[in-house]
Amino acid sequence: MIRILIVDDEPSAGNILHLLIEKHISGQKEIKICLSPEAARDIIPVFKPSLLMLDIEMPHMNGFDLLNRIGNWDFDVIFTTAYDKYAIKAIRFSALDYLLKPIDIPDLQNAINRHIVRQNLQPREQGRLVDNLISNLQQKDAASFKLALSTMEGVFFYDPADILRCEGDDNYTHFYFINHKPLIVSRTLKDFEEILTDHGFMRVHKSYLVNMHYVEKLDKEGLLWLSDGSNAVVSRRRRRDVLDVLSRK
């Protein structure tokens, strides 16, 4: 049973989302709608949702303010927003989900499916993800964001600068760090490419995403050597781009 609380100050938006969930999400579910964050604060302790579908832009108190004021949660969150580039980046860095309005049905289905997977996380871990989001939003710029990595062992938080490289393996990504043991995350390399490109990372091969700050050389065989002695294969079509980046270091 999924208990879903939709929080959106626009009645039509909340009703449409309710209908989409009823029609396109299988399994048992109970859905309620709140038209304000203030009302949501009162109903959450009573309804005890497993999933909060939370609009970001609302008058008086936005979605992030609501989470900050609740302070203690044992539910998952999927944000809904028309478009806020900075907020979306903070959400993705925090391993949380968002849906762009108007909501696309496959995106909704994928987000709900990821919620079902995340239900295996302990409530404390869910809270840490939201805490990280709130902390990221308080930073002056995205360069200070902490990246949340959710694994079978729990949730871990890292500065992007601590990551040497990432290797893709189908729907999994292997992370290698400067001073930490490797981690495996159940998300595609493409997901992290979109998140980390602005932080000095480059997709040098279909299977490799590299922090270019740690690259020492590209050899004649097309291997990119990093400061820890490891290497990554560079695809032929990306060698020119890699050389261009290295020439500017």
CSV table of C-alpha atoms in Angstrom, one decimal, residues 38-148:
chain,number,residue,atom,x,y,z
A,38,GLU,CA,0.1,24.8,6.2
A,39,ALA,CA,-2.7,22.2,5.8
A,40,ALA,CA,-0.1,19.6,4.9
A,41,ARG,CA,1.7,20.2,8.2
A,42,ASP,CA,-1.5,19.3,10.0
A,43,ILE,CA,-2.5,16.2,8.0
A,44,ILE,CA,1.0,14.5,7.7
A,45,PRO,CA,1.0,13.3,11.4
A,46,VAL,CA,-2.5,11.9,10.9
A,47,PHE,CA,-2.4,10.5,7.4
A,48,LYS,CA,1.2,9.2,7.7
A,49,PRO,CA,2.0,9.3,4.0
A,50,SER,CA,4.8,7.0,2.6
A,51,LEU,CA,5.2,9.5,-0.3
A,52,LEU,CA,4.8,13.2,-0.4
A,53,MET,CA,4.3,14.7,-3.9
A,54,LEU,CA,5.3,18.3,-3.2
A,55,ASP,CA,5.0,21.4,-5.4
A,56,ILE,CA,8.0,23.7,-5.0
A,57,GLU,CA,6.5,27.0,-5.9
A,58,MET,CA,3.7,28.0,-3.4
A,59,PRO,CA,2.8,31.3,-1.7
A,60,HIS,CA,3.7,32.0,1.9
A,61,MET,CA,5.6,28.7,2.3
A,62,ASN,CA,7.3,26.8,-0.5
A,63,GLY,CA,7.9,23.1,-0.6
A,64,PHE,CA,11.4,23.3,0.8
A,65,ASP,CA,10.2,25.5,3.7
A,66,LEU,CA,7.6,22.9,4.5
A,67,LEU,CA,10.2,20.2,4.8
A,68,ASN,CA,12.4,22.4,6.9
A,69,ARG,CA,9.6,23.1,9.3
A,70,ILE,CA,8.4,19.5,9.7
A,71,GLY,CA,11.9,18.7,10.8
A,72,ASN,CA,11.3,15.0,11.4
A,73,TRP,CA,10.0,12.8,8.6
A,74,ASP,CA,9.6,9.1,7.8
A,75,PHE,CA,8.3,9.5,4.2
A,76,ASP,CA,9.8,9.8,0.7
A,77,VAL,CA,9.5,13.0,-1.4
A,78,ILE,CA,9.0,13.6,-5.1
A,79,PHE,CA,9.0,17.3,-6.0
A,80,THR,CA,6.8,18.8,-8.8
A,81,THR,CA,7.8,22.0,-10.4
A,82,ALA,CA,7.3,24.1,-13.6
A,83,TYR,CA,11.0,24.8,-13.8
A,84,ASP,CA,13.7,26.0,-11.4
A,85,LYS,CA,17.1,25.0,-12.7
A,86,TYR,CA,19.0,25.7,-9.4
A,87,ALA,CA,16.4,23.8,-7.3
A,88,ILE,CA,16.4,20.8,-9.7
A,89,LYS,CA,20.2,20.5,-9.6
A,90,ALA,CA,20.0,20.5,-5.8
A,91,ILE,CA,17.3,17.8,-5.9
A,92,ARG,CA,19.3,15.6,-8.2
A,93,PHE,CA,22.5,16.0,-6.1
A,94,SER,CA,20.5,14.8,-3.1
A,95,ALA,CA,19.3,11.6,-4.8
A,96,LEU,CA,15.7,12.7,-4.7
A,97,ASP,CA,13.2,12.8,-7.5
A,98,TYR,CA,11.3,15.5,-9.3
A,99,LEU,CA,8.7,15.8,-12.0
A,100,LEU,CA,8.4,18.7,-14.4
A,101,LYS,CA,5.0,20.1,-15.1
A,102,PRO,CA,3.1,19.3,-17.2
A,103,ILE,CA,3.7,15.8,-15.9
A,104,ASP,CA,4.8,13.1,-18.3
A,105,ILE,CA,3.2,9.7,-17.7
A,106,PRO,CA,6.4,7.6,-18.2
A,107,ASP,CA,8.3,10.0,-15.9
A,108,LEU,CA,5.6,9.6,-13.3
A,109,GLN,CA,5.7,5.8,-13.5
A,110,ASN,CA,9.5,5.8,-13.3
A,111,ALA,CA,9.5,8.1,-10.3
A,112,ILE,CA,6.9,6.0,-8.4
A,113,ASN,CA,8.9,2.9,-9.2
A,114,ARG,CA,12.0,4.4,-7.8
A,115,HIS,CA,10.0,5.4,-4.7
A,116,ILE,CA,9.0,1.7,-4.3
A,117,VAL,CA,12.7,0.8,-4.4
A,118,ARG,CA,13.6,3.5,-1.9
A,119,GLN,CA,11.0,2.2,0.6
A,120,ASN,CA,13.7,-0.3,1.6
A,121,LEU,CA,15.7,2.7,3.1
A,122,GLN,CA,15.3,3.3,6.8
A,123,PRO,CA,13.3,6.4,7.7
A,124,ARG,CA,16.6,7.9,9.1
A,125,GLU,CA,18.2,7.6,5.6
A,126,GLN,CA,15.2,9.3,3.9
A,127,GLY,CA,15.6,12.2,6.4
A,128,ARG,CA,19.3,12.5,5.6
A,129,LEU,CA,18.6,12.8,1.9
A,130,VAL,CA,16.2,15.7,2.6
A,131,ASP,CA,18.6,17.2,5.1
A,132,ASN,CA,21.2,17.2,2.4
A,133,LEU,CA,18.8,18.9,-0.1
A,134,ILE,CA,18.1,21.7,2.4
A,135,SER,CA,21.8,22.1,3.1
A,136,ASN,CA,22.5,22.3,-0.7
A,137,LEU,CA,19.8,24.9,-1.2
A,138,GLN,CA,21.4,27.1,1.5
A,139,GLN,CA,24.8,27.2,-0.4
A,140,LYS,CA,25.7,30.3,-2.4
A,141,ASP,CA,26.3,28.2,-5.5
A,142,ALA,CA,26.2,24.7,-6.9
A,143,ALA,CA,29.9,24.3,-6.5
A,144,SER,CA,29.4,23.6,-2.8
A,145,PHE,CA,26.7,21.0,-3.2
A,146,LYS,CA,27.2,17.6,-1.6
A,147,LEU,CA,26.4,14.6,-3.8
A,148,ALA,CA,24.2,11.9,-2.1
